Coordinates of C-alpha atoms in Angstrom, one line a residue:
M255 CA 0.0 0.0 0.0
K256 CA 1.1 3.6 -0.5
V257 CA 1.3 6.5 2.0
K258 CA -1.7 8.2 0.4
E259 CA -3.9 5.1 1.2
I260 CA -2.9 5.3 4.9
V261 CA -3.5 9.1 4.9
R262 CA -6.9 8.7 3.2
A263 CA -8.0 5.9 5.6
L264 CA -7.1 7.9 8.7
E265 CA -8.7 11.1 7.4
L266 CA -11.9 9.3 6.7
V267 CA -12.1 8.5 10.4
A268 CA -11.0 12.1 11.4
P269 CA -11.4 14.5 8.5
L270 CA -8.9 17.4 8.6
P271 CA -11.7 20.0 8.7
L272 CA -12.5 18.8 12.2
Q273 CA -9.2 20.2 13.5
E274 CA -9.0 23.5 15.3
D275 CA -8.0 26.6 13.4
Y276 CA -4.5 26.8 15.0
D277 CA -3.6 23.2 14.2
N278 CA -1.5 21.6 11.5
A279 CA -2.6 18.0 11.2
G280 CA -2.1 15.8 8.1
L281 CA 0.9 14.6 6.1
Q282 CA 3.9 16.8 7.0
V283 CA 6.9 15.0 5.5
G284 CA 7.2 12.5 2.7
L285 CA 5.8 11.5 -0.7
T286 CA 2.2 10.3 -1.0
E287 CA 3.2 7.7 -3.7
A288 CA 5.8 6.0 -1.6
D289 CA 5.1 2.3 -0.8
V290 CA 4.7 1.7 3.0
S291 CA 7.1 -0.8 4.5
G292 CA 5.7 -0.4 8.1
V293 CA 4.1 2.2 10.3
L294 CA 5.4 3.5 13.7
L295 CA 2.7 5.0 15.9
C296 CA 3.6 7.6 18.6
L297 CA 2.5 10.7 20.5
D298 CA 5.4 12.9 19.6
V299 CA 8.0 12.8 16.8
T300 CA 11.6 13.3 17.8
E301 CA 15.0 12.3 16.3
A302 CA 14.9 9.2 18.4
I303 CA 11.5 8.3 17.1
V304 CA 12.8 8.5 13.5
D305 CA 15.7 6.3 14.6
E306 CA 13.3 3.7 16.0
A307 CA 11.2 3.8 12.8
V308 CA 14.3 3.1 10.7
S309 CA 15.4 0.3 13.0
K310 CA 12.0 -1.4 12.7
G311 CA 11.8 -1.0 9.0
C312 CA 9.0 1.6 9.1
N313 CA 9.0 4.4 6.5
L314 CA 5.9 6.0 7.9
I315 CA 5.4 7.6 11.3
V316 CA 1.9 8.5 12.4
A317 CA 1.9 10.7 15.5
H318 CA -0.7 12.5 17.5
H319 CA 1.1 15.8 17.9
P320 CA 2.3 17.6 14.7
L321 CA 6.1 17.8 14.4
I322 CA 5.7 20.9 12.2
F323 CA 3.3 23.1 14.2
R324 CA 4.5 26.5 13.1
R325 CA 5.9 27.6 9.7
L326 CA 9.4 26.4 9.0
A327 CA 11.4 29.4 7.7
H328 CA 14.6 27.4 7.2
L329 CA 16.1 23.9 7.7
T330 CA 19.5 24.5 9.4
G331 CA 19.3 22.2 12.4
D332 CA 18.7 25.0 14.9
D333 CA 16.2 23.0 16.9
Y334 CA 14.9 19.5 17.3
V335 CA 12.0 20.0 14.8
Q336 CA 14.4 21.0 12.0
R337 CA 16.8 18.1 12.9
T338 CA 14.0 15.6 12.9
V339 CA 12.7 16.7 9.6
V340 CA 16.1 16.5 8.0
K341 CA 16.7 13.0 9.5
A342 CA 13.3 11.8 8.2
V343 CA 14.0 13.1 4.7
K344 CA 17.4 11.6 4.6
N345 CA 16.0 8.2 5.6
D346 CA 12.9 8.4 3.4
V347 CA 10.6 8.4 6.4
A348 CA 7.2 10.0 5.9
I349 CA 5.5 11.8 8.9
M350 CA 1.8 12.3 9.5
A351 CA -0.1 13.9 12.4
M352 CA -3.6 13.2 13.6
H353 CA -4.1 15.9 16.2
T354 CA -7.2 17.9 17.1
N355 CA -9.1 16.3 14.2
L356 CA -8.7 13.0 16.0
D357 CA -9.4 14.7 19.4
N358 CA -12.7 16.0 18.0
A359 CA -13.9 13.0 16.0
R360 CA -16.4 10.5 17.3
G361 CA -14.5 7.4 18.4
G362 CA -11.3 9.5 18.7
V363 CA -8.9 10.3 21.5
N364 CA -11.5 11.4 24.1
F365 CA -13.6 8.4 23.4
K366 CA -10.5 6.2 23.9
M367 CA -9.9 7.8 27.3
A368 CA -13.6 7.2 28.3
E369 CA -13.2 3.6 27.2
K370 CA -10.2 3.1 29.4
M371 CA -12.2 4.6 32.3
H372 CA -15.2 2.3 31.5
L373 CA -17.6 5.2 31.2
E374 CA -21.0 4.4 29.9
G375 CA -23.3 6.5 27.7
V376 CA -20.4 8.5 26.3
R377 CA -21.5 11.5 24.3
F378 CA -19.9 14.8 23.1
L379 CA -19.7 17.6 25.7
L380 CA -20.2 20.5 23.2
P381 CA -22.6 20.8 20.3
T382 CA -21.5 18.7 17.3
Q383 CA -20.7 19.4 13.7
T384 CA -20.7 16.8 10.9
I385 CA -18.0 16.9 8.3
D386 CA -17.7 14.3 5.5
G387 CA -20.2 12.1 7.4
V388 CA -18.1 12.2 10.7
E389 CA -19.6 13.8 13.8
G390 CA -17.2 15.8 15.9
A391 CA -16.9 18.2 18.8
S392 CA -14.6 19.0 21.8
G393 CA -14.7 16.9 24.9
V394 CA -17.0 14.1 26.0
V395 CA -19.1 13.2 29.0
G396 CA -20.3 9.8 30.4
E397 CA -21.2 7.9 33.5
L398 CA -19.3 5.5 35.8
A399 CA -21.1 2.2 36.2
E400 CA -21.3 2.8 39.9
P401 CA -20.7 6.1 41.9
M402 CA -17.3 6.4 43.4
A403 CA -15.9 8.4 46.3
A404 CA -13.7 11.2 45.0
A405 CA -10.6 9.7 46.6
D406 CA -11.3 6.3 44.9
F407 CA -11.9 8.1 41.6
I408 CA -8.5 9.8 41.8
A409 CA -6.9 6.4 42.7
M410 CA -8.6 4.9 39.7
L411 CA -7.2 7.6 37.4
K412 CA -3.7 7.0 38.7
Q413 CA -4.0 3.3 37.9
V414 CA -5.7 3.6 34.5
F415 CA -3.4 6.3 33.2
R416 CA -0.3 5.1 35.0
V417 CA 0.4 8.5 36.6
E418 CA 2.6 9.3 39.6
C419 CA 0.3 12.0 40.8
V420 CA -2.9 13.8 40.0
Q421 CA -3.3 17.5 40.5
A422 CA -6.8 18.1 42.0
N423 CA -8.8 20.6 43.9
A424 CA -10.3 19.7 47.3
L425 CA -11.9 16.3 47.3
L426 CA -15.6 16.4 46.4
R427 CA -17.9 15.4 49.3
R428 CA -20.4 13.7 47.1
P429 CA -20.0 10.6 45.0
V430 CA -18.5 10.9 41.5
K431 CA -20.9 9.5 38.8
T432 CA -20.9 11.8 35.8
V433 CA -17.5 12.5 34.3
A434 CA -16.5 15.0 31.6
L435 CA -13.1 14.8 30.1
C436 CA -10.8 16.2 27.4
G437 CA -7.3 14.9 26.6
G438 CA -4.3 17.3 26.4
A439 CA -4.9 20.9 27.1
G440 CA -8.6 20.8 27.8
A441 CA -9.0 23.3 30.6
F442 CA -11.1 25.5 28.3
L443 CA -14.0 23.0 28.8
L444 CA -14.2 23.3 32.6
D445 CA -17.2 25.6 32.6
D446 CA -18.9 23.4 30.0
A447 CA -18.4 20.3 32.1
I448 CA -20.0 22.1 35.1
R449 CA -22.9 23.2 33.0
A450 CA -23.4 19.6 31.8
G451 CA -23.7 18.5 35.5
A452 CA -20.4 16.6 35.6
D453 CA -19.2 15.5 39.1
A454 CA -15.7 15.4 37.8
F455 CA -13.6 16.9 35.0
V456 CA -10.5 15.1 33.8
T457 CA -7.9 16.7 31.5
G458 CA -4.2 16.9 30.9
E459 CA -3.4 20.5 31.7
M460 CA -4.8 23.3 33.7
S461 CA -3.4 26.6 35.0
Y462 CA -3.2 27.6 38.7
H463 CA -6.0 30.1 38.8
Q464 CA -8.5 27.9 37.1
Y465 CA -8.6 25.7 40.2
F466 CA -10.1 28.4 42.4
G467 CA -13.8 28.6 43.2
H468 CA -14.9 25.1 42.3
E469 CA -14.7 23.4 45.7
G470 CA -17.8 21.3 46.2
Q471 CA -18.9 22.0 42.7
V472 CA -16.8 19.7 40.6
Q473 CA -13.8 17.4 41.1
I474 CA -11.0 18.6 39.0
A475 CA -8.4 16.0 38.1
V476 CA -5.4 16.9 35.9
I477 CA -3.3 13.9 35.0
G478 CA -0.7 15.3 32.6
H479 CA -0.8 16.1 28.9
Y480 CA 1.2 13.0 27.8
Q481 CA -0.5 10.7 30.2
S482 CA -4.0 11.8 29.1
E483 CA -3.3 11.1 25.4
Q484 CA -1.0 8.1 25.8
Y485 CA -3.5 5.6 24.4
T486 CA -3.8 7.5 21.1
S487 CA -1.2 5.2 19.5
E488 CA -3.3 2.2 20.5
L489 CA -6.3 3.8 18.9
L490 CA -4.4 4.5 15.7
K491 CA -3.2 0.9 15.6
E492 CA -6.8 -0.4 16.0
I493 CA -8.0 1.9 13.1
L494 CA -5.2 0.9 10.7
E495 CA -5.4 -2.9 11.5
E496 CA -9.1 -2.9 11.0
R497 CA -8.8 -1.2 7.6
F498 CA -5.6 -2.9 6.4
P499 CA -5.4 -6.5 7.8
G500 CA -1.8 -7.6 8.0
I501 CA -0.4 -4.1 8.0
D502 CA 3.0 -3.9 9.9
C503 CA 2.1 -1.5 12.7
H504 CA 4.3 -0.8 15.8
L505 CA 3.7 1.1 19.0
A506 CA 6.7 3.3 19.6
E507 CA 8.9 2.2 22.6
T508 CA 10.9 5.4 22.7
P509 CA 9.8 7.7 25.5
T510 CA 8.9 11.2 24.4
N511 CA 7.3 12.8 27.5
P512 CA 9.6 15.8 28.2
I513 CA 8.2 16.3 31.7
V514 CA 9.8 14.3 34.5
I515 CA 8.3 14.2 38.0
F516 CA 10.9 13.7 40.8

């Protein structure tokens, strides 16, 4: 199969028009007519990720986060983005990103998070739009099978998302049943989660001042950007293997989370 067939299949699941205005998803490096020898799936693209792709015989990397996010004015190796692009080109490795288009698509990143948490009745948090037959919106909300004490809910998040710590506000004094969530930088949806009647809101990032004023209103749980989206590679693997039985897909083993907790 060719790179363009992989690109087309993924964009049928999450059309590019679903991405946010600031985003730069899609094919970023490589030729669409190249034959695909293997696909490496990851969250972020770095020089080490390209090395791993080459070592595994993969000439296509599909990442969640775009390597090229802002315009490249030159390619002189001044930063890791430029060096990674150069290394990919030298090794004939194509690079594609499925970012906010996959965040916003039905069955996308947020739905995968909800699946890992065993939420039921999962639906979009915001009003939806339909593009190329795919329904999409920011954030999702669903219910736990059984209500949980806030402390137990936090403990569950630590286990499911393999996090060392969860940043939270004061523990809610009522059970957590309805959960709203958004992977990555989803703090902009906090007020929408509250309006939707969520007992808890889970996301990857939130600024200091956003925690104020919600004690007893909603359980905020911030688990880390990388951690919240770590299952995106697993989701991409499922999509590709369903559409291309026998495709050579690999989940990247190279760690790319730049944040270390001591």
